[in-house]
mmCIF file of C-alpha atoms and ligand atoms in Angstrom:
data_model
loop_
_atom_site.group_PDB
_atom_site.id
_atom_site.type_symbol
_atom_site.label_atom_id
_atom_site.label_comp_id
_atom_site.label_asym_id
_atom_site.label_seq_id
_atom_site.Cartn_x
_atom_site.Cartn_y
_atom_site.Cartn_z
ATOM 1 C CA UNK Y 1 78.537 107.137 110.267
ATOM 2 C CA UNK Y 2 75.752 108.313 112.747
ATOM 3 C CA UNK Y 3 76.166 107.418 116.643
ATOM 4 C CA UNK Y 4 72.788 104.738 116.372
ATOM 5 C CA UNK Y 5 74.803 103.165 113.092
ATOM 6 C CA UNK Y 6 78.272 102.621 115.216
ATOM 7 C CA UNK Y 7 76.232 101.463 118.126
ATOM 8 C CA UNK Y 8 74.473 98.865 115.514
ATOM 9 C CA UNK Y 9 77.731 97.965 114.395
ATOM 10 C CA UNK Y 10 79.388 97.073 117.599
ATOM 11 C CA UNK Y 11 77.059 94.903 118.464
ATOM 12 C CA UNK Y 12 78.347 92.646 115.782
ATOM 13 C CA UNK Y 13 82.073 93.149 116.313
ATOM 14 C CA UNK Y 14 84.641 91.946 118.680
ATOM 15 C CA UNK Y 15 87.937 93.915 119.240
ATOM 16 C CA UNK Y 16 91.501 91.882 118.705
ATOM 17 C CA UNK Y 17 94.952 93.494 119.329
ATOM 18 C CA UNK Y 18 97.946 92.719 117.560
ATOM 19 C CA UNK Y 19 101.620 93.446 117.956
ATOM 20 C CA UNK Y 20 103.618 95.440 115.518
ATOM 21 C CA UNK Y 21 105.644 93.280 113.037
ATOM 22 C CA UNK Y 22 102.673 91.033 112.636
ATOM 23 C CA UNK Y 23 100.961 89.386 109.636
ATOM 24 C CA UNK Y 24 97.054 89.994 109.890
ATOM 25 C CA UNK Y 25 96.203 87.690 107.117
ATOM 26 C CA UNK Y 26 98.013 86.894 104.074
ATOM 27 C CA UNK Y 27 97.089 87.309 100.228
ATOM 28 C CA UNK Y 28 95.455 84.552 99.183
ATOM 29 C CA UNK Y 29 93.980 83.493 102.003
ATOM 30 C CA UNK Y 30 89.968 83.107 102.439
ATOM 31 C CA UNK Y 31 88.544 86.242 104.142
ATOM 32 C CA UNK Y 32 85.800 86.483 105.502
ATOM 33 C CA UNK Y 33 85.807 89.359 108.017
ATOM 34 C CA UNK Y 34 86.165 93.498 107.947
ATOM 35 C CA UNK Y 35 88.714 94.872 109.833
ATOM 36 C CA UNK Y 36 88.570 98.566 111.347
ATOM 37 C CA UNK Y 37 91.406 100.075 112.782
ATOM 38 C CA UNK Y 38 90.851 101.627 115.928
ATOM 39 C CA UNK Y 39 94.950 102.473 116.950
ATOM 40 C CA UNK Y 40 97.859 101.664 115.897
ATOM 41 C CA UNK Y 41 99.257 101.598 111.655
ATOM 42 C CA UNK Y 42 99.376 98.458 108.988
ATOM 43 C CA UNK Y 43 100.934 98.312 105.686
ATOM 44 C CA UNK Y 44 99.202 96.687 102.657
ATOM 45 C CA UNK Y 45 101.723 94.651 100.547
ATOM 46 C CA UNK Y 46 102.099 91.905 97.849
ATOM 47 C CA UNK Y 47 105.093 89.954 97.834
ATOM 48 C CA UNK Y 48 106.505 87.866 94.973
ATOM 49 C CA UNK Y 49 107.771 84.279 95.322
ATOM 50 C CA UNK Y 50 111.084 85.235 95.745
ATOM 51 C CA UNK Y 51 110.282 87.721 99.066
ATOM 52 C CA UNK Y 52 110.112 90.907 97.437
ATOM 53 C CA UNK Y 53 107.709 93.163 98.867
ATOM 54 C CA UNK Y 54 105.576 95.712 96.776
ATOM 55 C CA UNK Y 55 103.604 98.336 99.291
ATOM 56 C CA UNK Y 56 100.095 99.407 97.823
ATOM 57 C CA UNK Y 57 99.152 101.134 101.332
ATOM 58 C CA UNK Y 58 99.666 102.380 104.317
ATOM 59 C CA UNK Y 59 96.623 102.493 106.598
ATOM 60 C CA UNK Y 60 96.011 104.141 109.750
ATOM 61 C CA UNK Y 61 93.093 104.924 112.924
ATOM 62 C CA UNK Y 62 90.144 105.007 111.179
ATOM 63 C CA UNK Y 63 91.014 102.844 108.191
ATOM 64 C CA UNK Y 64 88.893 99.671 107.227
ATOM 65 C CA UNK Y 65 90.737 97.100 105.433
ATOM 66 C CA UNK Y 66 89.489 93.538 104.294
ATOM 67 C CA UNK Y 67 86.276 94.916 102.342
ATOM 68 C CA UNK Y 68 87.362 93.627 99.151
ATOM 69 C CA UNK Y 69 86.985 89.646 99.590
ATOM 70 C CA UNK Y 70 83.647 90.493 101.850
ATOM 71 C CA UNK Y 71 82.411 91.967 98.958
ATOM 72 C CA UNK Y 72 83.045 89.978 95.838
ATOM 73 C CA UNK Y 73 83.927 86.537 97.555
ATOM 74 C CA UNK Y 74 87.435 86.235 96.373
ATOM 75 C CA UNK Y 75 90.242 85.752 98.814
ATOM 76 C CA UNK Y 76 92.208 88.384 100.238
ATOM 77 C CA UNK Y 77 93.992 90.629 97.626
ATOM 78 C CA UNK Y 78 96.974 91.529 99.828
ATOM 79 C CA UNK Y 79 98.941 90.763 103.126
ATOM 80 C CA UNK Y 80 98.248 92.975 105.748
ATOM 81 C CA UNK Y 81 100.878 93.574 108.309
ATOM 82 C CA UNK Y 82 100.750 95.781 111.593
ATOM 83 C CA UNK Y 83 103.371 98.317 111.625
ATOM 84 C CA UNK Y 84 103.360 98.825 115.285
ATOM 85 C CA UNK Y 85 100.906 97.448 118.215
ATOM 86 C CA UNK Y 86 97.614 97.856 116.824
ATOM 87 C CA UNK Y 87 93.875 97.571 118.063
ATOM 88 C CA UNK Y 88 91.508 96.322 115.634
ATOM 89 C CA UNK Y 89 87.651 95.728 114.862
ATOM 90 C CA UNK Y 90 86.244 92.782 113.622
ATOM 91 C CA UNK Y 91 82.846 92.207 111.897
ATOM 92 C CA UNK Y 92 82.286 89.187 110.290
ATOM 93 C CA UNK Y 93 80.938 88.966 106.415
ATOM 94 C CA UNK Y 94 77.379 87.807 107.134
ATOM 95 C CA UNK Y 95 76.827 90.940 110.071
ATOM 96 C CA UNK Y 96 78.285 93.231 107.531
ATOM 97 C CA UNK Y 97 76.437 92.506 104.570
ATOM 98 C CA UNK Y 98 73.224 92.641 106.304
ATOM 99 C CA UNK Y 99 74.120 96.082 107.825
ATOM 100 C CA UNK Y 100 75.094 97.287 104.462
ATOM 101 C CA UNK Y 101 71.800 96.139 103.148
ATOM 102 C CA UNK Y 102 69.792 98.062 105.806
ATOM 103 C CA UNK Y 103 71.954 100.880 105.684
ATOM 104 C CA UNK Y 104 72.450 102.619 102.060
ATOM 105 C CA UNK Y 105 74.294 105.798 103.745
ATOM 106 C CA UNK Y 106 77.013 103.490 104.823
ATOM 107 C CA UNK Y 107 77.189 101.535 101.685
ATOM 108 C CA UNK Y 108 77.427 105.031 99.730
ATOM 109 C CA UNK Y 109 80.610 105.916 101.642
ATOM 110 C CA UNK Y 110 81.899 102.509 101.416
ATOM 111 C CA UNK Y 111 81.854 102.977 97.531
ATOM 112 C CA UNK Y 112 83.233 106.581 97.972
ATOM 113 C CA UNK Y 113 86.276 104.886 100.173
ATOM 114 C CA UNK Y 114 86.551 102.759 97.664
ATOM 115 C CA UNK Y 115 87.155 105.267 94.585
ATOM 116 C CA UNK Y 116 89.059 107.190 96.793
ATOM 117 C CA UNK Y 117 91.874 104.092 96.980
ATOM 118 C CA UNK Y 118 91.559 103.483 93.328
ATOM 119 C CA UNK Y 119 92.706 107.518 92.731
ATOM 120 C CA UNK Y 120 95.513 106.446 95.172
ATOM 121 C CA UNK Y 121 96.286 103.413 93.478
ATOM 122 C CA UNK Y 122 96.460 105.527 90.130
ATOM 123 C CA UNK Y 123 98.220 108.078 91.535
ATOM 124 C CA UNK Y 124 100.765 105.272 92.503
ATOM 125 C CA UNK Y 125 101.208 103.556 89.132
ATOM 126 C CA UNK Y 126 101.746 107.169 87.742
ATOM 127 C CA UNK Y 127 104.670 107.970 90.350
ATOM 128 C CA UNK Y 128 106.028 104.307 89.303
ATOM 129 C CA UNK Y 129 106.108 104.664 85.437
ATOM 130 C CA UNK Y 130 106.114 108.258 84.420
ATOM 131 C CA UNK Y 131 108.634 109.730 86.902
ATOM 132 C CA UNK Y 132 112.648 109.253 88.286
ATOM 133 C CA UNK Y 133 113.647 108.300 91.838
ATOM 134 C CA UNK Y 134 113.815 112.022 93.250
ATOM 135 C CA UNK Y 135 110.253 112.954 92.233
ATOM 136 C CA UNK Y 136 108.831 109.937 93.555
ATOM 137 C CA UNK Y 137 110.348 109.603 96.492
ATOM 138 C CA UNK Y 138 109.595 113.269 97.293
ATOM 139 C CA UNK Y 139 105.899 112.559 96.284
ATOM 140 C CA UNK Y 140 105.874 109.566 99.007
ATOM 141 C CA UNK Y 141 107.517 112.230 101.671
ATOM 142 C CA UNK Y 142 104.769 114.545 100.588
ATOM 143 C CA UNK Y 143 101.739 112.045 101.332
ATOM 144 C CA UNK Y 144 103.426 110.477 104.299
ATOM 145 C CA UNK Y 145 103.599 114.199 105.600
ATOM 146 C CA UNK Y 146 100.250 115.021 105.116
ATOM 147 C CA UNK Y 147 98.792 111.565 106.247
ATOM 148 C CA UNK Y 148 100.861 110.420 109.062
ATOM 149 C CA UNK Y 149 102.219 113.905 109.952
ATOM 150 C CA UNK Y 150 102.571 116.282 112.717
ATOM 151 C CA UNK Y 151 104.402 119.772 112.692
ATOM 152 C CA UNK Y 152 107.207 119.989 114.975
ATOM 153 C CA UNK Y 153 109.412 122.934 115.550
ATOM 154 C CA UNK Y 154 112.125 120.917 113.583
ATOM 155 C CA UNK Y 155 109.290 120.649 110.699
ATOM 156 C CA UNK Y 156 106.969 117.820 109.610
ATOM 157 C CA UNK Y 157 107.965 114.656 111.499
ATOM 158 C CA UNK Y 158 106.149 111.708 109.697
ATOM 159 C CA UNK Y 159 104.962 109.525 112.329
ATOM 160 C CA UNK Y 160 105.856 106.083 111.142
ATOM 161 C CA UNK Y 161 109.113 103.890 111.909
ATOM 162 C CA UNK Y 162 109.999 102.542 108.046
ATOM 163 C CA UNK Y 163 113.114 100.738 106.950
ATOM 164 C CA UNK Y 164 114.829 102.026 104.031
ATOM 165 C CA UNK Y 165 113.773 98.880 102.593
ATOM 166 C CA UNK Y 166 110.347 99.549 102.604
ATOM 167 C CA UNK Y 167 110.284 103.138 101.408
ATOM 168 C CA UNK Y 168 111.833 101.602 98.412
ATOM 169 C CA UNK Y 169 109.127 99.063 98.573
ATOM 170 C CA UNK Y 170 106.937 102.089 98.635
ATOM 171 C CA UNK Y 171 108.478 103.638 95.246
ATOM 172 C CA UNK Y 172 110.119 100.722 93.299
ATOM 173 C CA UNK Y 173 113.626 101.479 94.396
ATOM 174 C CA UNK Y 174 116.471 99.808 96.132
ATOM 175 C CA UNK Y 175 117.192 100.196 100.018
ATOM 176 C CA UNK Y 176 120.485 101.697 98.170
ATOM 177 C CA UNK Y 177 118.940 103.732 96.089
ATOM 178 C CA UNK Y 178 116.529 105.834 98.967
ATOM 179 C CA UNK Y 179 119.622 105.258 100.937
ATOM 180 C CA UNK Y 180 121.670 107.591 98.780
ATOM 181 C CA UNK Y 181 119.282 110.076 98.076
ATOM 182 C CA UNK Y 182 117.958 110.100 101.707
ATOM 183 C CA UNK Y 183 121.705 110.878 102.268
ATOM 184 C CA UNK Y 184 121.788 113.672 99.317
ATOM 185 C CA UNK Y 185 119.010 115.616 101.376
ATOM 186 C CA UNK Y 186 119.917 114.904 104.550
ATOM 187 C CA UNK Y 187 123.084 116.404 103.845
ATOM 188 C CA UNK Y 188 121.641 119.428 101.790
ATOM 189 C CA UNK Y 189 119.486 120.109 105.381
ATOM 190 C CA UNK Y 190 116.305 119.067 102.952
ATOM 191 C CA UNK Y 191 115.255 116.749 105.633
ATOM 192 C CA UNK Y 192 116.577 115.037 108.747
ATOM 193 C CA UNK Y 193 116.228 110.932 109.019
ATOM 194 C CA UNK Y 194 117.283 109.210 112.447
ATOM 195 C CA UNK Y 195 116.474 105.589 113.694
ATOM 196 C CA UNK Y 196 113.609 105.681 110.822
ATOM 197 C CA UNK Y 197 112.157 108.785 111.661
ATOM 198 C CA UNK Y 198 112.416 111.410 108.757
ATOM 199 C CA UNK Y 199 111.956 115.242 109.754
ATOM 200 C CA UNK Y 200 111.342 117.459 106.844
ATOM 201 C CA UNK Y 201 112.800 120.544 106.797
ATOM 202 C CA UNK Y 202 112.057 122.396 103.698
ATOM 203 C CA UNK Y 203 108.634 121.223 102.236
ATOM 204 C CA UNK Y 204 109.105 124.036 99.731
ATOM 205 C CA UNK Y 205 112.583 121.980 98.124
ATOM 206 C CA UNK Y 206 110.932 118.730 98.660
ATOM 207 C CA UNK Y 207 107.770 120.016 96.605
ATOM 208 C CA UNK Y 208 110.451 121.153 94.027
ATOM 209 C CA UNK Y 209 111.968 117.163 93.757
ATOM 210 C CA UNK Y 210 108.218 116.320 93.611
ATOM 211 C CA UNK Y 211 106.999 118.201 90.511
ATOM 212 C CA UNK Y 212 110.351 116.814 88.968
ATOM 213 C CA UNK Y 213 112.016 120.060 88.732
HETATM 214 P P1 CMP R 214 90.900 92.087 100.902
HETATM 215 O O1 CMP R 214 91.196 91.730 99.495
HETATM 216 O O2 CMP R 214 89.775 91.409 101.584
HETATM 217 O O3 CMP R 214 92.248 91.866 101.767
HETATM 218 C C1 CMP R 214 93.356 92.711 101.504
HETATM 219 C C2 CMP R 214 92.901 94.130 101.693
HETATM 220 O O4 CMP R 214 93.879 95.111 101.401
HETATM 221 C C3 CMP R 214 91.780 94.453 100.698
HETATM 222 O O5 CMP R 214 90.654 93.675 101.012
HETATM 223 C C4 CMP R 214 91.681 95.933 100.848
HETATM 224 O O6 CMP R 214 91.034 96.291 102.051
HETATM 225 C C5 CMP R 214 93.172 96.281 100.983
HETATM 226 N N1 CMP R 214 93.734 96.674 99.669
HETATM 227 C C6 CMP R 214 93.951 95.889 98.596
HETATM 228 N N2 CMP R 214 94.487 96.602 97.589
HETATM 229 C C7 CMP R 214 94.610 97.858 98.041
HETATM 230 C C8 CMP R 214 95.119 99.082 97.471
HETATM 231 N N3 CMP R 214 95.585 99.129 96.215
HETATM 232 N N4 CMP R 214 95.087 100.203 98.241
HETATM 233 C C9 CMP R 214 94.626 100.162 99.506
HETATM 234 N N5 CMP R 214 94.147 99.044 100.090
HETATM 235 C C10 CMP R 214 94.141 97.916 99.378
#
Protein backbone atom coordinates (compact mmCIF):
# COMPACT_ATOMS: atom_id res chain seq x y z
CA UNK A 1 0.00 0.00 0.00
CA UNK A 2 1.22 3.63 -0.77
CA UNK A 3 2.11 6.04 2.33
CA UNK A 4 -1.29 8.52 1.36
CA UNK A 5 -3.40 4.93 1.34
CA UNK A 6 -2.05 3.88 5.07
CA UNK A 7 -2.48 7.43 6.16
CA UNK A 8 -6.28 7.13 4.71
CA UNK A 9 -6.59 4.05 6.48
CA UNK A 10 -5.63 5.08 9.92
CA UNK A 11 -7.84 7.52 10.05
CA UNK A 12 -10.51 4.92 10.29
CA UNK A 13 -8.80 2.53 12.68
CA UNK A 14 -8.18 2.34 16.32
CA UNK A 15 -5.31 0.17 17.76
CA UNK A 16 -6.29 -2.65 20.63
CA UNK A 17 -3.65 -4.87 22.38
CA UNK A 18 -4.19 -8.20 23.52
CA UNK A 19 -2.35 -10.67 25.69
CA UNK A 20 -1.02 -13.93 24.46
CA UNK A 21 -3.31 -16.94 25.23
CA UNK A 22 -6.28 -14.87 24.23
CA UNK A 23 -9.39 -15.54 22.11
CA UNK A 24 -9.87 -12.56 19.54
CA UNK A 25 -13.22 -13.65 18.41
CA UNK A 26 -14.61 -16.98 18.04
CA UNK A 27 -16.04 -18.95 14.89
CA UNK A 28 -19.33 -18.26 14.57
CA UNK A 29 -19.55 -15.19 15.90
CA UNK A 30 -20.85 -11.94 13.87
CA UNK A 31 -17.84 -9.97 12.52
CA UNK A 32 -17.86 -7.06 11.54
CA UNK A 33 -14.35 -5.56 11.71
CA UNK A 34 -10.67 -6.17 9.89
CA UNK A 35 -7.99 -6.85 11.97
CA UNK A 36 -4.21 -5.98 11.04
CA UNK A 37 -1.52 -7.19 12.95
CA UNK A 38 0.93 -4.76 13.80
CA UNK A 39 3.24 -7.13 16.57
CA UNK A 40 2.94 -9.91 18.12
CA UNK A 41 1.59 -13.80 16.40
CA UNK A 42 -2.18 -15.48 16.34
CA UNK A 43 -3.18 -18.84 15.34
CA UNK A 44 -6.29 -19.52 13.18
CA UNK A 45 -8.19 -22.64 14.42
CA UNK A 46 -11.56 -24.55 14.32
CA UNK A 47 -12.42 -26.61 17.11
CA UNK A 48 -14.98 -29.43 17.23
CA UNK A 49 -17.61 -29.86 19.96
CA UNK A 50 -15.67 -32.07 21.82
CA UNK A 51 -12.41 -29.41 22.17
CA UNK A 52 -10.32 -30.62 19.52
CA UNK A 53 -8.47 -28.05 17.82
CA UNK A 54 -7.68 -28.10 13.97
CA UNK A 55 -4.95 -25.14 13.04
CA UNK A 56 -5.59 -23.65 9.43
CA UNK A 57 -2.95 -20.70 10.18
CA UNK A 58 -0.53 -19.14 11.74
CA UNK A 59 -0.39 -15.38 11.21
CA UNK A 60 2.13 -12.91 11.98
CA UNK A 61 3.25 -8.68 11.75
CA UNK A 62 1.79 -7.71 8.80
CA UNK A 63 -1.04 -10.22 8.54
CA UNK A 64 -4.79 -9.09 8.16
CA UNK A 65 -7.23 -11.47 9.44
CA UNK A 66 -11.14 -11.08 9.68
CA UNK A 67 -11.62 -10.16 5.81
CA UNK A 68 -13.71 -13.02 5.14
CA UNK A 69 -17.12 -12.16 7.10
CA UNK A 70 -16.42 -8.25 6.01
CA UNK A 71 -16.64 -9.41 2.75
CA UNK A 72 -19.44 -11.85 2.17
CA UNK A 73 -21.51 -11.08 5.44
CA UNK A 74 -21.25 -14.43 7.04
CA UNK A 75 -19.90 -14.79 10.52
CA UNK A 76 -16.48 -15.45 11.35
CA UNK A 77 -15.06 -18.69 9.76
CA UNK A 78 -12.55 -19.44 12.54
CA UNK A 79 -11.35 -18.58 16.17
CA UNK A 80 -8.57 -16.45 16.29
CA UNK A 81 -6.29 -16.68 19.21
CA UNK A 82 -3.09 -14.52 20.09
CA UNK A 83 -0.12 -16.60 20.52
CA UNK A 84 1.77 -14.14 22.53
CA UNK A 85 1.04 -10.26 23.48
CA UNK A 86 -0.09 -8.83 20.38
CA UNK A 87 -0.90 -5.23 18.96
CA UNK A 88 -3.63 -5.06 16.59
CA UNK A 89 -5.55 -2.72 14.01
CA UNK A 90 -9.01 -2.32 13.79
CA UNK A 91 -11.16 -0.97 10.89
CA UNK A 92 -14.59 -1.43 11.01
CA UNK A 93 -16.71 -3.06 7.89
CA UNK A 94 -18.44 0.11 6.68
CA UNK A 95 -14.70 2.28 6.64
CA UNK A 96 -13.29 -0.67 4.87
CA UNK A 97 -15.63 -1.28 2.24
CA UNK A 98 -15.73 2.24 1.25
CA UNK A 99 -11.87 2.37 1.09
CA UNK A 100 -11.88 -0.71 -0.97
CA UNK A 101 -14.34 0.89 -3.27
CA UNK A 102 -12.17 4.02 -3.80
CA UNK A 103 -9.15 2.15 -3.90
CA UNK A 104 -8.93 -0.80 -6.67
CA UNK A 105 -4.96 -1.23 -6.01
CA UNK A 106 -5.78 -2.32 -2.55
CA UNK A 107 -8.68 -4.44 -3.43
CA UNK A 108 -6.34 -6.19 -6.18
CA UNK A 109 -3.91 -7.28 -3.45
CA UNK A 110 -6.61 -8.13 -1.14
CA UNK A 111 -7.76 -10.77 -3.80
CA UNK A 112 -4.04 -11.74 -4.41
CA UNK A 113 -3.79 -12.35 -0.34
CA UNK A 114 -6.56 -14.10 -0.69
CA UNK A 115 -5.43 -16.81 -3.43
CA UNK A 116 -2.33 -16.84 -1.81
CA UNK A 117 -4.16 -18.55 1.55
CA UNK A 118 -6.24 -20.75 -0.61
CA UNK A 119 -2.63 -22.28 -2.21
CA UNK A 120 -1.80 -22.60 1.55
CA UNK A 121 -4.90 -24.10 2.45
CA UNK A 122 -4.34 -26.65 -0.53
CA UNK A 123 -1.05 -27.17 0.20
CA UNK A 124 -2.40 -28.17 3.73
CA UNK A 125 -5.11 -30.66 2.76
CA UNK A 126 -2.36 -32.25 0.49
CA UNK A 127 0.21 -32.68 3.53
CA UNK A 128 -3.02 -34.12 5.49
CA UNK A 129 -4.22 -36.82 2.98
CA UNK A 130 -1.49 -37.78 0.62
CA UNK A 131 1.50 -38.04 3.01
CA UNK A 132 2.77 -40.00 6.59
CA UNK A 133 3.63 -38.25 9.86
CA UNK A 134 7.49 -37.69 9.04
CA UNK A 135 6.89 -35.84 5.75
CA UNK A 136 4.38 -33.69 7.14
CA UNK A 137 5.68 -32.78 10.06
CA UNK A 138 8.99 -31.95 8.31
CA UNK A 139 6.92 -29.88 5.74
CA UNK A 140 5.39 -27.80 8.85
CA UNK A 141 9.23 -27.38 10.23
CA UNK A 142 10.05 -26.28 6.74
CA UNK A 143 7.30 -23.38 6.52
CA UNK A 144 7.59 -22.48 10.16
CA UNK A 145 11.41 -21.99 9.27
CA UNK A 146 10.98 -19.93 6.49
CA UNK A 147 8.00 -17.85 7.96
CA UNK A 148 8.71 -17.37 11.53
CA UNK A 149 12.49 -18.01 11.24
CA UNK A 150 15.76 -16.56 12.02
CA UNK A 151 19.32 -18.17 11.46
CA UNK A 152 21.21 -18.69 14.50
CA UNK A 153 24.63 -20.12 14.81
CA UNK A 154 22.86 -23.29 16.25
CA UNK A 155 20.67 -23.16 12.84
CA UNK A 156 17.12 -22.00 12.09
CA UNK A 157 15.39 -21.22 15.40
CA UNK A 158 11.58 -20.90 14.59
CA UNK A 159 10.39 -18.09 16.53
CA UNK A 160 7.17 -19.30 18.01
CA UNK A 161 6.48 -21.00 21.57
CA UNK A 162 4.02 -24.17 20.38
CA UNK A 163 2.89 -27.06 22.51
CA UNK A 164 3.34 -30.39 21.15
CA UNK A 165 -0.28 -30.37 21.13
CA UNK A 166 -0.66 -27.90 18.68
CA UNK A 167 1.98 -28.93 16.17
CA UNK A 168 -0.11 -31.98 16.03
CA UNK A 169 -3.03 -29.71 15.67
CA UNK A 170 -0.99 -28.29 12.89
CA UNK A 171 -0.55 -31.83 11.00
CA UNK A 172 -3.40 -34.14 12.23
CA UNK A 173 -1.31 -36.01 14.72
CA UNK A 174 -1.27 -36.79 18.37
CA UNK A 175 0.82 -34.71 21.02
CA UNK A 176 2.32 -38.48 21.20
CA UNK A 177 2.83 -38.91 17.98
CA UNK A 178 5.13 -35.34 17.24
CA UNK A 179 6.29 -36.23 20.66
CA UNK A 180 8.04 -39.36 19.47
CA UNK A 181 9.26 -38.27 16.35
CA UNK A 182 10.35 -34.84 17.76
CA UNK A 183 12.31 -37.25 20.06
CA UNK A 184 13.60 -39.52 16.94
CA UNK A 185 15.33 -36.23 15.55
CA UNK A 186 16.23 -34.68 18.41
CA UNK A 187 18.15 -37.59 19.22
CA UNK A 188 19.56 -38.14 15.60
CA UNK A 189 20.98 -34.18 16.15
CA UNK A 190 18.20 -33.43 13.17
CA UNK A 191 16.95 -30.68 15.30
CA UNK A 192 17.06 -29.41 18.87
CA UNK A 193 13.49 -28.67 20.80
CA UNK A 194 13.65 -26.99 24.40
CA UNK A 195 10.76 -25.29 26.42
CA UNK A 196 8.88 -25.15 22.82
CA UNK A 197 11.51 -23.75 20.94
CA UNK A 198 12.72 -26.10 18.04
CA UNK A 199 16.33 -25.36 16.52
CA UNK A 200 16.94 -27.04 13.27
CA UNK A 201 20.02 -28.36 12.66
CA UNK A 202 20.20 -30.06 9.39
CA UNK A 203 17.62 -28.46 6.93
CA UNK A 204 19.22 -30.71 4.31
CA UNK A 205 17.77 -34.19 6.47
CA UNK A 206 14.68 -32.39 7.35
CA UNK A 207 14.09 -31.57 3.50
CA UNK A 208 14.81 -35.36 3.02
CA UNK A 209 11.65 -36.36 5.72
CA UNK A 210 9.80 -33.66 3.71
CA UNK A 211 9.86 -35.01 0.13
CA UNK A 212 8.99 -38.41 1.93
CA UNK A 213 12.20 -40.02 1.25
P1 LIG B 1 -13.36 -14.31 9.16
O1 LIG B 1 -14.14 -15.45 8.65
O2 LIG B 1 -14.00 -12.97 9.21
O3 LIG B 1 -12.82 -14.69 10.64
C1 LIG B 1 -11.88 -15.74 10.76
C2 LIG B 1 -10.69 -15.38 9.91
O4 LIG B 1 -9.68 -16.36 9.86
C3 LIG B 1 -11.12 -15.26 8.44
O5 LIG B 1 -12.00 -14.17 8.31
C4 LIG B 1 -9.80 -15.19 7.76
O6 LIG B 1 -9.19 -13.93 7.92
C5 LIG B 1 -9.02 -16.22 8.60
N1 LIG B 1 -9.04 -17.55 7.94
C6 LIG B 1 -10.09 -18.38 7.80
N2 LIG B 1 -9.72 -19.50 7.16
C7 LIG B 1 -8.41 -19.38 6.91
C8 LIG B 1 -7.42 -20.22 6.28
N3 LIG B 1 -7.75 -21.42 5.78
N4 LIG B 1 -6.15 -19.76 6.20
C9 LIG B 1 -5.81 -18.56 6.71
N5 LIG B 1 -6.69 -17.73 7.32
C10 LIG B 1 -7.96 -18.13 7.42
Amino acid sequence: MREDEIAELLRHARVIEAPARHILFHAGEAGDSLYVLLAGKVKISLLSVEGKEAILSLLGAGDVFGEMSLLDGLPRSATVTSLEDCRLLLIGRQDFVQFLKRHADVALNLLAALSQRLRTTNNLVENLSFHHLPSRLARLLMDLGQRHGKVEPAGVEIGLRLSQEELGNLVGASRESVNKQLRAWAESGLLEYQQGIIVIKKVDALFMYAMGA
